[in-house]
mmCIF file of C-alpha atoms (C1' of nucleotides) in Angstrom:
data_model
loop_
_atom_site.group_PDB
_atom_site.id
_atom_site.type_symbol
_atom_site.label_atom_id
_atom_site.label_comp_id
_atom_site.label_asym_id
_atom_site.label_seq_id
_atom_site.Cartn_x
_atom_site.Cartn_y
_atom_site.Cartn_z
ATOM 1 C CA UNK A 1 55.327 8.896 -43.380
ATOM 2 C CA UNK A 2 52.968 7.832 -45.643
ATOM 3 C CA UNK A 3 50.677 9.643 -47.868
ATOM 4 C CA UNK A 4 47.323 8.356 -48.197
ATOM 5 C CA UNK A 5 44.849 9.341 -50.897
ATOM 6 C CA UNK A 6 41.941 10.208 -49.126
ATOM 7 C CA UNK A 7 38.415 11.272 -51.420
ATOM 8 C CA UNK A 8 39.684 15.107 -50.228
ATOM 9 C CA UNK A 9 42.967 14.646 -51.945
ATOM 10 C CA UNK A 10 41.879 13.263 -54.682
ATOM 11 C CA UNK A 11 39.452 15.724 -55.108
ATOM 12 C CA UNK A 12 41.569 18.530 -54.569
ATOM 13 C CA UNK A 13 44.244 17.493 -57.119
ATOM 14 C CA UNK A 14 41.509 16.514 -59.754
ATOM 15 C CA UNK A 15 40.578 20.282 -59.697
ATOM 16 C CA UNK A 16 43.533 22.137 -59.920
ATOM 17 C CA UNK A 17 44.586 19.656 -62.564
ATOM 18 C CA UNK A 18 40.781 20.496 -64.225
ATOM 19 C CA UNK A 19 41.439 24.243 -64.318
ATOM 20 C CA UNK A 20 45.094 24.610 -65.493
ATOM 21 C CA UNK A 21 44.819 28.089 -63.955
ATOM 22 C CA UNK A 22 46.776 29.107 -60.819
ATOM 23 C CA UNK A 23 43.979 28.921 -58.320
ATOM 24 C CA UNK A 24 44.290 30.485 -54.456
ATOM 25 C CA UNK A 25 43.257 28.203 -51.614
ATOM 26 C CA UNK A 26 39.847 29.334 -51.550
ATOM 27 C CA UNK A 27 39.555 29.390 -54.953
ATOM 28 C CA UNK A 28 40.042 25.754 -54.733
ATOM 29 C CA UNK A 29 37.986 25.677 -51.692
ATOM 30 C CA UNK A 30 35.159 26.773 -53.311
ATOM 31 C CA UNK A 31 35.416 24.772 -56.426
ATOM 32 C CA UNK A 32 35.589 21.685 -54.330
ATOM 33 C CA UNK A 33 32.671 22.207 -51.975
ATOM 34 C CA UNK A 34 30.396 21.821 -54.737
ATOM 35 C CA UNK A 35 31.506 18.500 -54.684
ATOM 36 C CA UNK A 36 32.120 17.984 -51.343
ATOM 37 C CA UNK A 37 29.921 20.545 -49.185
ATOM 38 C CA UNK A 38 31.044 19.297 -45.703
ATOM 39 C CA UNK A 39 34.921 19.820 -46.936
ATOM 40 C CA UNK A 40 37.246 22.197 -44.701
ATOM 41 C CA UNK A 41 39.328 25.306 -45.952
ATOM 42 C CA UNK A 42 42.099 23.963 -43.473
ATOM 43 C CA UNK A 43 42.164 20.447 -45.780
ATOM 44 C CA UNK A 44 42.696 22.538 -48.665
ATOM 45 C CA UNK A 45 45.202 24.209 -47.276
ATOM 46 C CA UNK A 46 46.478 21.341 -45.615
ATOM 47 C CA UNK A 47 46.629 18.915 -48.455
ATOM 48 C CA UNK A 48 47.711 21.983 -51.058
ATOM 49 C CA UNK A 49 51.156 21.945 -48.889
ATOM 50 C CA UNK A 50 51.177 18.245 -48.578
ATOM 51 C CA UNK A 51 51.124 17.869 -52.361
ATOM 52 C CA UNK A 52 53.639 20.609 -52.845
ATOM 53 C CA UNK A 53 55.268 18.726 -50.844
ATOM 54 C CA UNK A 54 55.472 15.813 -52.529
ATOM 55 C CA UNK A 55 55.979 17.318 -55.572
ATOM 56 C CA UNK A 56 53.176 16.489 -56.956
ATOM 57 C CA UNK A 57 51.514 19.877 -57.568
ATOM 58 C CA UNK A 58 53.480 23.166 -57.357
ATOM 59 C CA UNK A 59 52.803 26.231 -55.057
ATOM 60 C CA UNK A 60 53.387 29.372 -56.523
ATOM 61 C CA UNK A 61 54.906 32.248 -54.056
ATOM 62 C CA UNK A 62 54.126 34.998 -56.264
ATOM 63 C CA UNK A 63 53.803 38.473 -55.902
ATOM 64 C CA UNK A 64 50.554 39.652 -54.130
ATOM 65 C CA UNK A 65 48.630 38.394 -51.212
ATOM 66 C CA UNK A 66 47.814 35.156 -51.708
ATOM 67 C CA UNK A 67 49.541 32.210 -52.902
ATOM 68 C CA UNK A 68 48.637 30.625 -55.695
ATOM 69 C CA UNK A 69 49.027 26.550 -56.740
ATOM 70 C CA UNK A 70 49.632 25.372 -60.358
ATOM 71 C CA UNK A 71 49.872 21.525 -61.389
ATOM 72 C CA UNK A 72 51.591 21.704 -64.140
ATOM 73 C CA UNK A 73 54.991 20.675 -62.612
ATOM 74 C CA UNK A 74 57.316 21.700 -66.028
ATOM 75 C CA UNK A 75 59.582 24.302 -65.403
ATOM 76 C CA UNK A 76 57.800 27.798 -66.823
ATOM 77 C CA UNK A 77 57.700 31.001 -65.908
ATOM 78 C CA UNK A 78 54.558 33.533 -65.324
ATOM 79 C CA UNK A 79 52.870 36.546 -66.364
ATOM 80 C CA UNK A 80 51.024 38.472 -64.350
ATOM 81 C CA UNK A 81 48.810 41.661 -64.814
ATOM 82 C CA UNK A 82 49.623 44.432 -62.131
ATOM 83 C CA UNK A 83 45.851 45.034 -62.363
ATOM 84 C CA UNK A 84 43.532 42.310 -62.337
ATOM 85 C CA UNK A 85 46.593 39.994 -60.781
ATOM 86 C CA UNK A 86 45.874 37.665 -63.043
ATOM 87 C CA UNK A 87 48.531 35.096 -63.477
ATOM 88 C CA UNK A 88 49.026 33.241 -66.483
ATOM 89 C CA UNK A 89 51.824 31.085 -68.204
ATOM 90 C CA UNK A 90 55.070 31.983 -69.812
ATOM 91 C CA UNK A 91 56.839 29.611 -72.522
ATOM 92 C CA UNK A 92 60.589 30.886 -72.355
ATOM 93 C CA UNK A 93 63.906 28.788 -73.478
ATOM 94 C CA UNK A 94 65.598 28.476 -70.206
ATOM 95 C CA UNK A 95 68.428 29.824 -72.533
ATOM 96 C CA UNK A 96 66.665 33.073 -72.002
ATOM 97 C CA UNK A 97 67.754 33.481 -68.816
ATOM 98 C CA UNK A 98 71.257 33.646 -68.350
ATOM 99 C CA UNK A 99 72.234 32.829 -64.519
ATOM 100 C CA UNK A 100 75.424 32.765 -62.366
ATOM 101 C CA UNK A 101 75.875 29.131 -62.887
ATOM 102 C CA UNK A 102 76.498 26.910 -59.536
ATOM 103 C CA UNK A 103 77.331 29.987 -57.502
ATOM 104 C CA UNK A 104 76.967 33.656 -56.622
ATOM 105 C CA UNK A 105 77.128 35.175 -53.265
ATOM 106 C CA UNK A 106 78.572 32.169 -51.845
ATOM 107 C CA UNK A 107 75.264 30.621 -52.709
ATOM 108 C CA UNK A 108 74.047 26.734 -53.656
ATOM 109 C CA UNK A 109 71.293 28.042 -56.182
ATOM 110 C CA UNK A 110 68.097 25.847 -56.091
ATOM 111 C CA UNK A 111 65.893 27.776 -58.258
ATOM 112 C CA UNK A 112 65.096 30.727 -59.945
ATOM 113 C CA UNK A 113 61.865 32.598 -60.547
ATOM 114 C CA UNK A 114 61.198 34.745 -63.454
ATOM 115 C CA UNK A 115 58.193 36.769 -63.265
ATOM 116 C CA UNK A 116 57.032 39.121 -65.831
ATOM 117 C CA UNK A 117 54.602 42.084 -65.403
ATOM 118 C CA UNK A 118 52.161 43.913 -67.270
ATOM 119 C CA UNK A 119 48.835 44.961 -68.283
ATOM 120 C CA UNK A 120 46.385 42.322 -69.830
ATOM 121 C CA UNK A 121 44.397 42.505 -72.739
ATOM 122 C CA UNK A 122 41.268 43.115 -70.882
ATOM 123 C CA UNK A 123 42.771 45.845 -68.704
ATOM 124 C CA UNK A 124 44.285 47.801 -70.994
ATOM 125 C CA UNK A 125 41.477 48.485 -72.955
ATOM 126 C CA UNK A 126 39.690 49.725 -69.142
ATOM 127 C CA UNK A 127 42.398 51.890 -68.678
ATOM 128 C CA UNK A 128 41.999 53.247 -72.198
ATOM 129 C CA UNK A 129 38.898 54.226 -71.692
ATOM 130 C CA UNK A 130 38.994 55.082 -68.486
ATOM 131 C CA UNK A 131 41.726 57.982 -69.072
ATOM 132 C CA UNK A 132 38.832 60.388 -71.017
ATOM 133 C CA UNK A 133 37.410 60.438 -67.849
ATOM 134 C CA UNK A 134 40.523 61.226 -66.103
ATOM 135 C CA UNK B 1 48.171 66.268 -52.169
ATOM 136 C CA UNK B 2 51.785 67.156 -51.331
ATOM 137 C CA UNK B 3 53.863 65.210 -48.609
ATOM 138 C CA UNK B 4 55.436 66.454 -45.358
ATOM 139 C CA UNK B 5 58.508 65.111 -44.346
ATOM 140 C CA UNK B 6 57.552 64.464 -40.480
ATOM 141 C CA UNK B 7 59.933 62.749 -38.209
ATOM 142 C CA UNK B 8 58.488 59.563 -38.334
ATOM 143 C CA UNK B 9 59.052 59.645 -41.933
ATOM 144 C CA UNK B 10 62.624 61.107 -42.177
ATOM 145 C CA UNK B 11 63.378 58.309 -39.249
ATOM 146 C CA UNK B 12 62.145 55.039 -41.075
ATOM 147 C CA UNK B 13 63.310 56.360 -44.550
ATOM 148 C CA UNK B 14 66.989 57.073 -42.433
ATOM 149 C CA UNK B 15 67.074 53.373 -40.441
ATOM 150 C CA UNK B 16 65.909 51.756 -43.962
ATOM 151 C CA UNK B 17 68.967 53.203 -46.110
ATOM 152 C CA UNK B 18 70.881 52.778 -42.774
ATOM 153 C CA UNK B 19 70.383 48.947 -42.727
ATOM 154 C CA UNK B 20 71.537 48.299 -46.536
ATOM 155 C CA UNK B 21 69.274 45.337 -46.513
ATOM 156 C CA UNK B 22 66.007 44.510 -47.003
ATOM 157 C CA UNK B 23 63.952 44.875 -43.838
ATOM 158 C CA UNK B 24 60.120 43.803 -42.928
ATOM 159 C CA UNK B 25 57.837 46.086 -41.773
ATOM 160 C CA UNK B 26 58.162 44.961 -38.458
ATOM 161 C CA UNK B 27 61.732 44.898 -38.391
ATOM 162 C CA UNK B 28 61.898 48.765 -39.210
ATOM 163 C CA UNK B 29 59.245 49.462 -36.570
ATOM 164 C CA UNK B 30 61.836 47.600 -33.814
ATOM 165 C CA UNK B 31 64.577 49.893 -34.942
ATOM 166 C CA UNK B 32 62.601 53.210 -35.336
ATOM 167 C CA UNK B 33 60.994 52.344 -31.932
ATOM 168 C CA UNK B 34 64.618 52.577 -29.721
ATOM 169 C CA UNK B 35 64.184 56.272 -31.213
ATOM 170 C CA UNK B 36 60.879 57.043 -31.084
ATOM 171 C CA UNK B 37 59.414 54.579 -28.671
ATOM 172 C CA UNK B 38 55.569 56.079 -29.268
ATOM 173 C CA UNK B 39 55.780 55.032 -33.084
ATOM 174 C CA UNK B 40 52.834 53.006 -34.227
ATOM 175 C CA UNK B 41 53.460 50.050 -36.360
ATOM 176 C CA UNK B 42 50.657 51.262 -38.363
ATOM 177 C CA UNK B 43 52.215 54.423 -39.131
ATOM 178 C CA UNK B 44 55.632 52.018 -40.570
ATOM 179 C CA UNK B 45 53.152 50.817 -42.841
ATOM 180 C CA UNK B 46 51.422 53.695 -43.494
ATOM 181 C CA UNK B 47 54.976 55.455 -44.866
ATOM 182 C CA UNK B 48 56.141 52.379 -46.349
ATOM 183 C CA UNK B 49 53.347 52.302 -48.775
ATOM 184 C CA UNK B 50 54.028 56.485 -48.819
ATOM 185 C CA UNK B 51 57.205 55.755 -50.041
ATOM 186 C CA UNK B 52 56.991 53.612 -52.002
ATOM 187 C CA UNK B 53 54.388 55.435 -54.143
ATOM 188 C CA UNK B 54 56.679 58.298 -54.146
ATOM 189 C CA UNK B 55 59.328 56.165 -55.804
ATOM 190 C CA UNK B 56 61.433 56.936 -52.969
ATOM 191 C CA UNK B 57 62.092 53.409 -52.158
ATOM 192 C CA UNK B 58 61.117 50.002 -52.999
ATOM 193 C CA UNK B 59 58.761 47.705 -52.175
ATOM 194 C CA UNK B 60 59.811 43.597 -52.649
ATOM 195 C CA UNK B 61 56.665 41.706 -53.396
ATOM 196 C CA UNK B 62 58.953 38.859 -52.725
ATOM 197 C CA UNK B 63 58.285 35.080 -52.158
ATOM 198 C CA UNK B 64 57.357 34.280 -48.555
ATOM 199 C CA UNK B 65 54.987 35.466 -45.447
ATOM 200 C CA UNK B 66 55.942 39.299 -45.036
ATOM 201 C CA UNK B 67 56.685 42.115 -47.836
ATOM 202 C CA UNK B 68 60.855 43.858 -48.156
ATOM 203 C CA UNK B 69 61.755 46.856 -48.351
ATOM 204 C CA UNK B 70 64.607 48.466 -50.267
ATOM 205 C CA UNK B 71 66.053 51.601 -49.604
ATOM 206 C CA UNK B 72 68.155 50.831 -53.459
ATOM 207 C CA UNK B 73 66.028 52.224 -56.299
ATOM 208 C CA UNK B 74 68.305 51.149 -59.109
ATOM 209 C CA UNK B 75 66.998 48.166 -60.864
ATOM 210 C CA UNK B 76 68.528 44.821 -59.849
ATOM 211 C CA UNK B 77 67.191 41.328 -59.034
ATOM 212 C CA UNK B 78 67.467 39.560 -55.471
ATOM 213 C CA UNK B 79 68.727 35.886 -54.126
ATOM 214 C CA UNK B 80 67.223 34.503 -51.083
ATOM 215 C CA UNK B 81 67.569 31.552 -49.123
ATOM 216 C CA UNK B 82 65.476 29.183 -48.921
ATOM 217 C CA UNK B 83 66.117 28.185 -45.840
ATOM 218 C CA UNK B 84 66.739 31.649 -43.390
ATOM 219 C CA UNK B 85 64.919 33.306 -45.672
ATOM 220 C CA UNK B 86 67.344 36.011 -46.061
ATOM 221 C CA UNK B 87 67.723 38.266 -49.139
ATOM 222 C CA UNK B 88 70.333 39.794 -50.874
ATOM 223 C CA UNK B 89 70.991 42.197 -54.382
ATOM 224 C CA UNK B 90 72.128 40.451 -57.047
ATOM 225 C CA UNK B 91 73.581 42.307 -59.763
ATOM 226 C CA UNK B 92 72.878 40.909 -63.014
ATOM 227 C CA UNK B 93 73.198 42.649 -66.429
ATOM 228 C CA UNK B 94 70.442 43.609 -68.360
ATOM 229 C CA UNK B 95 71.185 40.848 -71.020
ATOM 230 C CA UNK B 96 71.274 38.425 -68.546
ATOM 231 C CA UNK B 97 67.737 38.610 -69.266
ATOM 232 C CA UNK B 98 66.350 37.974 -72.385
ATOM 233 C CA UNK B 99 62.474 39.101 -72.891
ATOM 234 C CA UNK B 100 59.884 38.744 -75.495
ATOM 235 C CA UNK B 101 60.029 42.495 -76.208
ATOM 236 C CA UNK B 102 56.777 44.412 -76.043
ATOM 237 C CA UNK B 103 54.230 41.662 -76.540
ATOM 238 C CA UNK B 104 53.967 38.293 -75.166
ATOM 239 C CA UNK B 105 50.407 37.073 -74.808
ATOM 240 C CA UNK B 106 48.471 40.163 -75.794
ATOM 241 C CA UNK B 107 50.285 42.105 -72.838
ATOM 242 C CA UNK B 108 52.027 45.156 -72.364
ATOM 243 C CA UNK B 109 54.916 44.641 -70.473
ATOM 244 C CA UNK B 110 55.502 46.877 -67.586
ATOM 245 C CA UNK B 111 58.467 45.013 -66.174
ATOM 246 C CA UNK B 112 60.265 41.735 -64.571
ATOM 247 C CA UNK B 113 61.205 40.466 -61.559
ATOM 248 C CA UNK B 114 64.154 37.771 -61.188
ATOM 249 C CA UNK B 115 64.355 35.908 -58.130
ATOM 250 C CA UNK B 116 66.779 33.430 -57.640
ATOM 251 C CA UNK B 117 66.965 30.740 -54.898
ATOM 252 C CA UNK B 118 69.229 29.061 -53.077
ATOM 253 C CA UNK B 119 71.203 27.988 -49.871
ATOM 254 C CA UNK B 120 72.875 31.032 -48.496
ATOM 255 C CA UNK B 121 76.822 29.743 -47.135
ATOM 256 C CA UNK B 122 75.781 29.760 -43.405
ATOM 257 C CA UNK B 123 72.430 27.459 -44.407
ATOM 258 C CA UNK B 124 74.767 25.664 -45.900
ATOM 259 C CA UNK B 125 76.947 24.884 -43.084
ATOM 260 C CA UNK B 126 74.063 23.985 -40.884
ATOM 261 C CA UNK B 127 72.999 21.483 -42.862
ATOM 262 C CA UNK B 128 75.866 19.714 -43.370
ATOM 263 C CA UNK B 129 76.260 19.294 -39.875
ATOM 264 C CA UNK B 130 72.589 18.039 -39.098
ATOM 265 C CA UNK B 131 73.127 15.589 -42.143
ATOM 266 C CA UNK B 132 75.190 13.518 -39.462
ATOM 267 C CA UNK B 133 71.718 13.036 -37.422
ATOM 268 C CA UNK B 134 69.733 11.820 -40.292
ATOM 269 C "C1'" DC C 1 48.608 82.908 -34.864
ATOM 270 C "C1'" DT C 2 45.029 80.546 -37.367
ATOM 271 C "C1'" DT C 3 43.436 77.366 -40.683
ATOM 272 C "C1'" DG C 4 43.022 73.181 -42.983
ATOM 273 C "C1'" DA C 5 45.061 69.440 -45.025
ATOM 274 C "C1'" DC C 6 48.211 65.921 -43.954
ATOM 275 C "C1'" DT C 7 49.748 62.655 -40.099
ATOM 276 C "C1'" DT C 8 49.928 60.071 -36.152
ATOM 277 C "C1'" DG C 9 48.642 56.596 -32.515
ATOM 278 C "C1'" DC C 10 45.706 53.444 -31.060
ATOM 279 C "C1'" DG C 11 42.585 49.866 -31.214
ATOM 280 C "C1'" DA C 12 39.911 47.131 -33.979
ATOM 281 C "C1'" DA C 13 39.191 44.677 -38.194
ATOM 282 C "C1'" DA C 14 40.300 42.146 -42.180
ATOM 283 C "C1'" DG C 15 42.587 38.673 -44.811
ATOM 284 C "C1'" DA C 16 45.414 34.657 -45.214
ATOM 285 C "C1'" DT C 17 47.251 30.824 -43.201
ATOM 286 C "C1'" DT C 18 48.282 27.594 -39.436
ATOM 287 C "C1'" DA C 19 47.437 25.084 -35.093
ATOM 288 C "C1'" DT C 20 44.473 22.395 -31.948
ATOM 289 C "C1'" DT C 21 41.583 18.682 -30.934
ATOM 290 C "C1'" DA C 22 38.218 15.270 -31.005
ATOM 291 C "C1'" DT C 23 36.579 12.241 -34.404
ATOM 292 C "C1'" DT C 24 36.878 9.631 -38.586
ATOM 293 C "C1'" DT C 25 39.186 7.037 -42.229
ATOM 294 C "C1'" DA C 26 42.528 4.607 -45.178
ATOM 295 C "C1'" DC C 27 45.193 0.764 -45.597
ATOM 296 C "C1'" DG C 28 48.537 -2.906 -44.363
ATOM 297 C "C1'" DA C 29 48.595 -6.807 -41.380
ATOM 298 C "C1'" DT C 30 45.992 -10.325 -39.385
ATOM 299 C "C1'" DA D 1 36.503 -9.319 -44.148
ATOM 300 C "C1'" DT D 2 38.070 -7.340 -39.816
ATOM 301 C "C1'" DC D 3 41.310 -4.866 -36.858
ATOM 302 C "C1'" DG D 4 44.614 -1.584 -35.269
ATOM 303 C "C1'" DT D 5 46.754 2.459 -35.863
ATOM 304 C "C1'" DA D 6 48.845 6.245 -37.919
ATOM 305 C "C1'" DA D 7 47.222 9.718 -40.905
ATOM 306 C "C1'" DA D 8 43.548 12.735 -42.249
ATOM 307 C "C1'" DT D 9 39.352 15.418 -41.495
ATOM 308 C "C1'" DA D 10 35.999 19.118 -39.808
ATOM 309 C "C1'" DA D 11 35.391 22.775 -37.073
ATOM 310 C "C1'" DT D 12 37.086 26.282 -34.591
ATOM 311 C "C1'" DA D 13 40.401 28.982 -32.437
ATOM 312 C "C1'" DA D 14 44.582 31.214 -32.921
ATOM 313 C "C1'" DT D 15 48.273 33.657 -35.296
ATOM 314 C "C1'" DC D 16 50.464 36.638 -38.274
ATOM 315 C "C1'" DT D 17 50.589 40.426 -41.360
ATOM 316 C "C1'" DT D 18 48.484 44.316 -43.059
ATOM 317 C "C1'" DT D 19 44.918 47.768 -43.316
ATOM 318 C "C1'" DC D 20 41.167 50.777 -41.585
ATOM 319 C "C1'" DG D 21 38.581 54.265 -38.822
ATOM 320 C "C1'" DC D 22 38.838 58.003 -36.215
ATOM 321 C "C1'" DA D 23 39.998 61.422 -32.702
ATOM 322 C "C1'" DA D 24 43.828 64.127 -31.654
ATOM 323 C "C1'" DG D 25 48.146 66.209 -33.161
ATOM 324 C "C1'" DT D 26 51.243 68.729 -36.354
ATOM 325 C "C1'" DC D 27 53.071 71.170 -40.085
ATOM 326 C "C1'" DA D 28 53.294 74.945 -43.611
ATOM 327 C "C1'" DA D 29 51.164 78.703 -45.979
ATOM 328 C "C1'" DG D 30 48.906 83.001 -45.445
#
DNA sequence: CTTGACTTGCGAAAGATTATTATTTACGAT
DNA sequence: ATCGTAAATAATAATCTTTCGCAAGTCAAG
């Protein structure tokens, strides 16, 4: 199988590359149609898999409904605010992060996925205020 | 707002600890419903989310298509495969983990989730075999 | 026993993602 | 440059998971 790079690929990968954010599907999807009006949710979801895939972007199966893709393809870890799900990214040593090396369980370990949670700026001053009100 | 404890409730909190692992929604429904065969799936959710507000148990916002739950309220991390897709505890230490403390990015840190991936030793086995094939 | 808030069951709806299918397109070979 | 064909697309339907709305049921306090 080969992998063709079709004007909706191209597109698709130019904008998650342009927003260094961690943009859902229709995020993308929307971002792209102004480009490309005629353009189909399925192709972004399509092609988002494809290039995840091929390791050329990275899909992000985060906590919370949707999943979310990233092209930066360096190993890093997120942040995420348990209120405005936000996700943004995390600079940590891998030495930070000790792990059962090779096994544990009886396990081959691919991966590992360190995901850190809190409030954001932006929402912790709402919740500040909010609380008089409370 | 205080919370009964109705039948439906005492029998998916019971089949969850029962099970030790880390069922979906719809696998707790199967196994309440050869009890209580009128149970809505709805109503699974419904106490789930109950639940899990309570503190009471846990809910996994895990990698993958479907949400966990975990009947185990002490803090510890979770290994899944890749490849059945089933989940296990993982005990790791505290300083396993090392965290900016506090502050990283402006946020307040509410708390982490370590995930760690991998081929579980029956995946394993299976694909050895198929590698034959290919 | 009665009341009223909390719950349930059911069906429908919503949200996210995937599958189907007819049509179009990219790209290597001619 | 043109052709042939596998791969990709648009549009829509379908699926899967989760939530919602509401009438009917149930529990616990008085």
């Amino acid at each position: 199988m080969q992998l063709r790079m079709t004007n909706q690929r191209e597109m698709i990968l130019r904008e998650l590359k342009k927003s260094k954010g961690h943009l859902s599907a229709d995020e993308l999807y929307e971002r792209v149609k102004k480009f490309m009006p005629r353009i189909s949710l399925a192709t972004v979801y399509r092609n988002l898999e494809i290039l995840s895939d091929a390791r050329m972007i990275r899909k992000l199966e985060i906590s919370g409904r949707q999943k979310r893709y990233d092209s930066v393809l360096v190993d890093h870890d997120h942040i995420y605010c348990v209120e405005c799900h936000r996700i943004e990214n995390l600079e940590l040593g891998t030495s930070d992060v000790k792990l059962p090396v090779g096994e544990a369980k009886g396990y081959t370990i691919t991966g590992r996925r360190l995901e850190v949670t809190g409030l954001c700026p932006v929402c912790q001053k709402k919740i500040t205020k909010s609380k008089k009100i409370k």
